[in-house]
Short mmCIF file of C-alpha atoms and ligand atoms in Angstrom, two decimals:
data_model
loop_
_atom_site.label_atom_id
_atom_site.label_comp_id
_atom_site.label_asym_id
_atom_site.label_seq_id
_atom_site.Cartn_x
_atom_site.Cartn_y
_atom_site.Cartn_z
CA MET A 1 36.01 -15.18 -29.72
CA LEU A 2 33.67 -13.57 -27.21
CA GLN A 3 34.28 -10.09 -26.49
CA VAL A 4 34.66 -9.06 -22.76
CA LYS A 5 34.94 -5.54 -21.72
CA GLU A 6 34.92 -3.42 -18.30
CA PHE A 7 32.51 -0.56 -18.16
CA ARG A 8 32.80 2.12 -15.79
CA GLN A 9 30.15 4.86 -15.43
CA PRO A 10 28.79 7.41 -12.48
CA THR A 11 25.66 5.63 -12.37
CA VAL A 12 23.98 1.99 -12.84
CA ARG A 13 21.85 3.38 -15.50
CA ASP A 14 24.71 4.76 -17.43
CA ALA A 15 26.61 1.59 -17.10
CA PHE A 16 23.93 -0.57 -18.50
CA GLN A 17 23.18 1.83 -21.19
CA ALA A 18 26.59 1.69 -22.24
CA ILE A 19 26.65 -2.02 -22.38
CA ARG A 20 23.53 -2.16 -24.32
CA GLU A 21 24.87 0.31 -26.95
CA GLU A 22 28.03 -1.62 -27.31
CA PHE A 23 26.85 -5.09 -26.84
CA GLY A 24 22.95 -5.10 -27.38
CA PRO A 25 20.26 -6.05 -25.09
CA SER A 26 21.55 -9.72 -24.66
CA ALA A 27 24.75 -8.86 -23.23
CA VAL A 28 25.82 -11.10 -20.20
CA VAL A 29 27.03 -9.31 -17.11
CA LEU A 30 30.00 -11.09 -15.61
CA GLU A 31 30.61 -8.79 -12.76
CA SER A 32 29.46 -5.67 -11.17
CA GLY A 33 30.13 -3.45 -8.13
CA LEU A 34 30.99 0.00 -7.02
CA VAL A 35 34.56 0.95 -7.15
CA SER A 36 36.67 4.05 -6.38
CA ALA A 37 36.54 6.52 -9.34
CA ARG A 38 39.70 6.84 -11.33
CA GLY A 39 42.23 9.77 -11.18
CA TRP A 40 41.43 13.09 -8.87
CA ARG A 41 37.79 12.02 -8.36
CA GLY A 42 38.88 8.88 -6.56
CA TRP A 43 41.24 10.78 -4.63
CA VAL A 44 38.40 12.85 -3.09
CA GLY A 45 36.41 9.70 -2.31
CA MET A 46 34.04 9.54 -5.48
CA ARG A 47 32.96 6.27 -6.42
CA GLU A 48 31.48 4.79 -9.87
CA VAL A 49 29.93 1.91 -11.05
CA ARG A 50 32.14 -0.88 -12.68
CA VAL A 51 30.42 -3.77 -14.78
CA THR A 52 32.18 -6.37 -16.68
CA ALA A 53 30.10 -7.48 -19.48
CA GLN A 54 30.37 -10.23 -22.41
CA ALA A 55 28.94 -9.61 -25.78
CA PRO A 56 26.46 -12.44 -26.83
CA GLU A 57 27.70 -14.99 -29.26
CA GLY A 58 28.27 -13.79 -32.90
CA TRP A 59 27.78 -10.18 -31.55
CA GLU A 60 28.79 -7.73 -34.24
CA ALA A 61 28.98 -3.81 -33.25
CA ASP A 62 25.94 -2.05 -34.20
CA THR A 63 26.10 1.80 -34.68
CA GLU A 64 22.37 2.29 -34.27
CA ARG A 65 21.39 4.69 -31.56
CA ARG A 66 18.04 5.31 -29.97
CA PRO A 67 16.12 8.28 -31.20
CA ALA A 68 16.42 11.74 -29.21
CA VAL A 69 13.60 11.95 -26.53
CA PRO A 70 10.90 14.44 -27.64
CA GLU A 71 9.99 17.32 -25.33
CA ARG A 72 6.96 17.13 -23.53
CA ARG A 73 4.21 19.64 -24.68
CA GLN A 74 2.67 21.82 -21.90
CA ALA A 75 -1.13 22.22 -21.97
CA ASP A 76 -2.26 25.87 -22.06
CA THR A 77 -4.20 27.09 -19.07
CA PRO A 78 -7.26 29.02 -19.74
CA ALA A 79 -7.19 32.98 -19.15
CA SER A 80 -10.64 33.04 -18.31
CA ALA A 81 -13.65 30.72 -18.56
CA SER A 82 -16.86 30.48 -16.66
CA SER A 83 -17.85 27.09 -15.29
CA LEU A 84 -15.48 24.62 -13.74
CA ALA A 85 -16.13 22.03 -16.53
CA ALA A 86 -15.26 24.63 -19.30
CA ARG A 87 -12.20 25.64 -17.56
CA LEU A 88 -11.13 21.97 -17.10
CA ALA A 89 -11.97 21.32 -20.67
CA ALA A 90 -10.09 24.37 -21.82
CA ALA A 91 -6.96 22.86 -20.22
CA GLY A 92 -7.13 20.04 -22.05
CA ILE A 93 -9.25 17.70 -19.91
CA ASP A 94 -11.43 15.27 -21.77
CA PRO A 95 -14.96 17.08 -21.59
CA ALA A 96 -16.68 14.12 -20.11
CA LEU A 97 -14.38 13.87 -17.35
CA ALA A 98 -14.69 17.69 -16.95
CA ASP A 99 -18.39 17.42 -16.71
CA SER A 100 -17.95 14.66 -13.99
CA VAL A 101 -15.53 16.69 -11.75
CA ALA A 102 -17.89 19.64 -12.05
CA ALA A 103 -21.05 17.76 -11.42
CA GLY A 104 -19.84 17.34 -7.96
CA VAL A 105 -19.37 20.99 -7.18
CA PRO A 106 -22.16 23.26 -6.22
CA ALA A 107 -22.45 25.96 -8.91
CA LYS A 108 -22.14 28.82 -6.16
CA GLN A 109 -18.63 27.42 -5.61
CA GLN A 110 -17.60 27.21 -9.41
CA ARG A 111 -17.83 30.89 -9.86
CA ASN A 112 -14.40 33.03 -9.22
CA LEU A 113 -12.32 29.97 -8.89
CA THR A 114 -8.73 30.68 -8.70
CA ALA A 115 -6.33 28.37 -10.91
CA ASP A 116 -5.72 26.61 -7.42
CA GLY A 117 -9.36 26.23 -6.69
CA VAL A 118 -9.85 24.39 -10.06
CA ARG A 119 -6.81 22.07 -9.32
CA GLN A 120 -8.06 21.28 -5.76
CA HIS A 121 -11.53 20.21 -7.27
CA LEU A 122 -9.92 18.28 -9.92
CA ALA A 123 -7.54 16.50 -7.13
CA THR A 124 -10.67 15.92 -4.88
CA TYR A 125 -12.45 14.03 -7.81
CA LEU A 126 -9.40 12.01 -8.46
CA THR A 127 -9.08 10.87 -4.78
CA PRO A 128 -10.54 7.53 -5.25
CA HIS A 129 -8.28 6.80 -8.17
CA ALA A 130 -5.14 7.74 -6.75
CA ALA A 131 -3.21 4.96 -4.47
CA GLY A 132 -0.13 6.86 -4.08
CA ALA A 133 -0.31 7.60 -0.32
CA GLU A 134 -1.24 3.91 0.86
CA ALA A 135 1.13 1.77 3.00
CA PHE A 136 3.24 -0.95 1.46
CA ALA A 137 1.84 -4.24 0.95
CA ARG A 138 3.80 -7.41 2.23
CA VAL A 139 4.77 -8.05 -1.17
CA GLU A 140 4.66 -5.50 -4.32
CA VAL A 141 4.89 -7.29 -7.59
CA PHE A 142 5.67 -5.25 -10.96
CA VAL A 143 4.23 -6.63 -14.12
CA GLY A 144 4.23 -5.21 -17.58
CA PRO A 145 5.43 -5.56 -21.27
CA PRO A 146 9.12 -5.42 -22.15
CA GLY A 147 11.23 -2.18 -21.55
CA VAL A 148 8.34 -0.24 -19.82
CA GLY A 149 10.38 0.57 -16.63
CA LYS A 150 9.57 -2.00 -14.24
CA THR A 151 13.12 -2.83 -12.75
CA THR A 152 13.89 1.03 -12.80
CA THR A 153 10.68 1.81 -10.96
CA ILE A 154 11.64 -0.70 -8.31
CA ALA A 155 15.21 0.57 -8.00
CA LYS A 156 13.67 4.14 -7.57
CA ILE A 157 11.06 3.08 -4.80
CA ALA A 158 13.70 1.20 -2.92
CA ALA A 159 16.08 4.22 -3.19
CA GLN A 160 13.48 6.74 -2.16
CA GLU A 161 12.67 4.63 0.88
CA LYS A 162 16.26 4.34 1.85
CA VAL A 163 17.14 8.28 1.30
CA ARG A 164 13.71 9.35 2.71
CA ARG A 165 12.90 6.91 5.53
CA LYS A 166 16.18 5.21 6.11
CA ARG A 167 14.25 1.77 5.49
CA ALA A 168 15.72 -1.07 3.38
CA LEU A 169 13.06 -2.81 1.22
CA GLY A 170 13.87 -6.19 0.10
CA VAL A 171 14.21 -6.68 -3.79
CA VAL A 172 13.58 -9.92 -5.49
CA ALA A 173 14.06 -10.59 -9.14
CA ALA A 174 11.75 -13.12 -10.63
CA ASP A 175 13.35 -12.54 -13.74
CA ALA A 176 16.29 -14.92 -13.10
CA PHE A 177 16.40 -16.12 -16.83
CA ARG A 178 18.25 -13.33 -18.23
CA ALA A 179 21.50 -12.79 -16.73
CA GLY A 180 21.93 -8.86 -17.58
CA ALA A 181 18.31 -8.23 -16.15
CA VAL A 182 19.33 -9.82 -12.79
CA GLU A 183 22.53 -7.97 -12.72
CA GLN A 184 20.78 -4.68 -13.33
CA LEU A 185 18.77 -4.96 -10.26
CA ARG A 186 21.34 -6.75 -8.03
CA THR A 187 23.88 -3.71 -8.75
CA TYR A 188 21.24 -1.22 -7.85
CA ALA A 189 20.36 -3.25 -4.62
CA ALA A 190 23.93 -3.20 -3.57
CA ILE A 191 24.14 0.42 -4.22
CA ILE A 192 20.91 1.28 -2.20
CA GLY A 193 21.83 -1.38 0.50
CA ALA A 194 18.68 -3.26 -0.17
CA PRO A 195 18.61 -7.14 0.44
CA PHE A 196 18.52 -9.03 -2.83
CA ARG A 197 17.28 -12.39 -3.99
CA THR A 198 16.37 -14.15 -6.93
CA ALA A 199 13.39 -16.45 -7.43
CA ARG A 200 12.46 -18.80 -10.38
CA THR A 201 9.75 -20.72 -8.91
CA ILE A 202 6.83 -19.94 -6.37
CA ASP A 203 8.62 -22.18 -3.86
CA ASP A 204 11.63 -19.70 -4.21
CA MET A 205 9.22 -16.92 -3.91
CA ASP A 206 7.61 -18.46 -0.73
CA GLN A 207 11.12 -18.88 0.73
CA ALA A 208 12.05 -15.22 -0.09
CA ILE A 209 8.88 -14.16 1.67
CA ALA A 210 9.40 -16.25 4.63
CA ALA A 211 13.00 -15.21 5.10
CA SER A 212 12.12 -11.56 5.18
CA ARG A 213 10.21 -9.27 7.44
CA GLN A 214 10.50 -6.26 5.34
CA THR A 215 8.16 -5.49 2.24
CA LEU A 216 9.51 -7.19 -0.74
CA LEU A 217 9.56 -5.57 -4.34
CA VAL A 218 9.53 -8.15 -6.97
CA ASP A 219 10.63 -7.51 -10.49
CA THR A 220 9.51 -9.91 -13.32
CA ALA A 221 10.57 -10.28 -16.92
CA GLY A 222 8.72 -8.41 -19.82
CA ARG A 223 9.77 -11.23 -22.03
CA SER A 224 12.06 -14.02 -21.49
CA PRO A 225 13.13 -17.56 -23.25
CA LYS A 226 11.10 -19.29 -20.75
CA ASP A 227 8.03 -17.19 -21.02
CA ASP A 228 5.71 -19.91 -19.84
CA ASP A 229 7.62 -20.36 -16.41
CA VAL A 230 7.56 -16.51 -15.95
CA ARG A 231 3.81 -16.32 -16.59
CA ASP A 232 2.97 -19.16 -14.17
CA LEU A 233 4.95 -17.38 -11.49
CA ARG A 234 3.23 -14.16 -12.17
CA ARG A 235 -0.06 -15.63 -11.97
CA MET A 236 0.31 -17.65 -8.98
CA LEU A 237 1.88 -14.56 -7.16
CA GLY A 238 -1.18 -12.37 -7.90
CA ARG A 239 -3.33 -14.92 -6.15
CA ARG A 240 -1.50 -14.76 -2.93
CA GLU A 241 -2.56 -12.95 0.09
CA GLY A 242 -0.62 -9.78 0.96
CA VAL A 243 0.40 -9.37 -2.55
CA ARG A 244 -0.11 -6.31 -4.54
CA THR A 245 0.44 -6.37 -8.13
CA HIS A 246 1.23 -3.37 -10.19
CA LEU A 247 0.98 -3.34 -13.87
CA VAL A 248 3.38 -0.93 -15.68
CA ILE A 249 2.23 0.96 -18.76
CA PRO A 250 4.08 3.66 -20.42
CA ALA A 251 2.17 7.08 -20.71
CA ASP A 252 2.45 7.38 -24.35
CA THR A 253 0.41 4.15 -24.74
CA SER A 254 -2.88 4.50 -26.88
CA VAL A 255 -5.93 3.69 -25.41
CA SER A 256 -6.34 0.77 -27.69
CA SER A 257 -3.01 -0.74 -26.60
CA ALA A 258 -3.47 -0.04 -23.13
CA ARG A 259 -6.70 -2.14 -23.16
CA ARG A 260 -4.93 -4.91 -24.94
CA ILE A 261 -1.95 -4.78 -22.05
CA VAL A 262 -4.59 -5.07 -19.40
CA GLU A 263 -6.20 -8.06 -21.03
CA ARG A 264 -2.88 -9.60 -21.63
CA PHE A 265 -2.03 -9.25 -17.79
CA ALA A 266 -5.35 -9.94 -16.54
CA ASP A 267 -4.22 -13.29 -15.35
CA THR A 268 -1.71 -11.42 -12.87
CA GLN A 269 -4.80 -9.73 -11.21
CA PRO A 270 -3.14 -6.33 -11.29
CA ASP A 271 -4.81 -4.07 -8.63
CA ARG A 272 -2.47 -0.85 -9.39
CA VAL A 273 -1.20 0.64 -12.55
CA VAL A 274 2.07 2.50 -12.79
CA VAL A 275 2.10 4.98 -15.52
CA SER A 276 5.91 5.23 -16.65
CA ARG A 277 7.59 7.55 -19.03
CA LEU A 278 5.62 10.76 -18.59
CA ASP A 279 8.56 12.71 -19.69
CA GLU A 280 8.25 11.17 -23.10
CA ALA A 281 4.39 11.31 -23.48
CA GLU A 282 3.15 14.41 -25.53
CA SER A 283 -0.31 14.00 -24.10
CA PRO A 284 -0.97 11.32 -21.14
CA ALA A 285 -4.39 12.65 -20.78
CA ALA A 286 -6.31 10.12 -23.07
CA LEU A 287 -4.50 6.99 -21.15
CA LEU A 288 -5.09 8.62 -17.72
CA THR A 289 -9.00 9.19 -18.57
CA TRP A 290 -9.33 5.77 -19.76
CA LEU A 291 -7.40 4.37 -16.66
CA LEU A 292 -9.74 6.44 -14.54
CA ALA A 293 -12.94 5.06 -16.06
CA SER A 294 -11.44 1.32 -15.98
CA GLY A 295 -11.37 1.38 -12.20
CA LEU A 296 -7.67 0.58 -11.71
CA GLN A 297 -6.04 2.61 -9.24
CA ILE A 298 -2.89 4.43 -10.09
CA SER A 299 0.03 3.95 -7.55
CA TYR A 300 3.14 5.97 -9.21
CA VAL A 301 4.16 7.93 -12.12
CA THR A 302 7.55 7.91 -13.60
CA THR A 303 9.00 10.92 -15.04
CA GLY A 304 12.53 10.20 -16.57
CA GLN A 305 15.39 7.97 -16.21
CA ARG A 306 17.20 9.21 -12.98
CA VAL A 307 17.26 6.84 -9.98
CA PRO A 308 15.68 7.57 -7.52
CA GLU A 309 14.46 11.21 -8.46
CA ASP A 310 12.14 10.55 -11.42
CA LEU A 311 9.25 8.76 -9.53
CA GLU A 312 6.28 10.07 -7.78
CA ARG A 313 3.54 8.51 -5.75
CA ALA A 314 0.27 9.10 -7.52
CA THR A 315 -1.37 11.17 -5.01
CA PRO A 316 -4.55 13.22 -6.13
CA GLU A 317 -2.63 16.17 -6.56
CA VAL A 318 0.13 14.44 -8.83
CA LEU A 319 -2.65 12.95 -10.91
CA ALA A 320 -4.14 16.40 -11.24
CA ALA A 321 -1.11 17.99 -12.22
CA VAL A 322 -0.38 15.38 -14.80
CA LEU A 323 -4.07 15.92 -16.27
CA LEU A 324 -3.41 19.55 -16.40
CA GLY A 325 -0.09 19.28 -18.18
CA ASP A 326 2.11 20.47 -15.33
CA GLU A 327 5.74 19.57 -15.20
CA LEU A 328 6.42 17.04 -12.48
CA GLY A 329 9.61 15.92 -11.02
CA VAL A 330 12.27 16.80 -8.38
CA PRO A 331 14.53 19.51 -9.67
CA THR A 332 17.52 18.74 -7.51
CA ALA A 333 19.43 15.39 -7.41
CA MET A 334 19.02 13.42 -4.16
CA GLY A 335 22.54 12.18 -4.02
CA LEU A 336 22.29 8.56 -5.04
CA ALA A 337 24.03 6.71 -7.80
N1 GTP B 401 12.43 8.50 -20.31
C1 GTP B 401 12.13 7.58 -19.38
N2 GTP B 401 12.91 6.42 -19.53
C2 GTP B 401 12.60 5.50 -18.35
C3 GTP B 401 11.67 5.83 -17.53
N3 GTP B 401 11.62 4.60 -16.55
C4 GTP B 401 12.45 3.72 -17.07
N4 GTP B 401 13.16 4.38 -18.04
C5 GTP B 401 14.34 3.86 -19.01
O1 GTP B 401 13.72 2.87 -19.77
C6 GTP B 401 14.71 1.79 -20.05
C7 GTP B 401 14.06 0.43 -19.74
O2 GTP B 401 13.90 0.41 -18.24
P1 GTP B 401 13.72 -1.00 -17.36
O3 GTP B 401 13.34 -0.45 -16.01
O4 GTP B 401 14.98 -1.81 -17.52
O5 GTP B 401 12.42 -1.69 -18.10
P2 GTP B 401 11.84 -3.21 -17.70
O6 GTP B 401 10.38 -3.03 -17.89
O7 GTP B 401 12.58 -3.67 -16.59
O8 GTP B 401 12.49 -3.88 -19.05
P3 GTP B 401 12.43 -5.68 -19.17
O9 GTP B 401 13.00 -6.23 -17.93
O10 GTP B 401 13.36 -5.70 -20.21
O11 GTP B 401 11.18 -5.97 -19.49
C8 GTP B 401 15.89 2.06 -19.29
O12 GTP B 401 16.77 2.78 -20.16
C9 GTP B 401 15.32 3.02 -18.40
O13 GTP B 401 16.21 3.98 -17.85
C10 GTP B 401 10.94 7.07 -17.36
O14 GTP B 401 10.05 7.11 -16.62
N5 GTP B 401 11.31 7.80 -18.60
MG1 MG B 402 13.51 -5.54 -15.99
#
């Protein structure tokens, strides 16, 4: 008999994590929404996420758990060093990149730089690589390998827009083959108050675009039973006018894997990269240095699982901070599920 169970958790992420832990990644979501919390918390108006899920056929409980997340190491800042290049290299920045940054700064200006001065020169150098401050395109598509954080990134962007600018961006799941994946995004959209649609074909997508005057954030599947269909959709979308495609790559990806990912997704014509899971990367500098050299602009970095807090637009200052090994992230909650 198929197992069905109701999961109640404070956040969408907690609910889907509980479902995955209990029923695995192929669980089918039957129903989801926000309900009044149980007990006294409900009386004082608190709400929680309720998701009813069904275990896949033949599912047997598995006690395996994900390994603990390693702490991110802080790069040491140099106590004293003479030239800008030496100071950047001492801070853990690739020597060739450090030389390029310093090459654009007159020697006189390089003397007696404060730590802030070093940071500013690095940020200036990074400006052409940092797409973080740009306006939204009509359609922003997110592609990438399975489990890299595409759906969560979209939820964070939509929720930050709602909290900071009171603007509801539209959310489209072009990931309509996996019930659980669609429900994850639908639930986020419901909580954020963002219009939600699914699209399986390019015609569906055209209809979604025609029906909305807002920017649309489009989620795609990392992997699906109908991989070819999804690939076609991604490929066709990438060629459309007004469509900007972001390739999501985890920060702890090696340069050789990143090269393979970029090749594999070349047909989607990505023009931006989202560097995800910075919190889990011991040293994102190698990947970042390679991305800078590859000419792809970076649009966002993600720093954890919290929605919407753990997402930053990749401004020159944010990228400089990442390269220098600074902690990123908003210390306080933004008050969204
Ligand atoms: N530590 C950490 N976890 C993250 C980050 N972004 C997303 N995650 C987690 O990674 C897991 C997968 O995230 P999803 O957004 O579902 O990934 P996806 O790319 O949409 O996955 P598929 O749709 O299966 O391809 C979830 O548990 C997220 O909470 C991040 O920046 N740091
Ligand atoms: Mg997803």
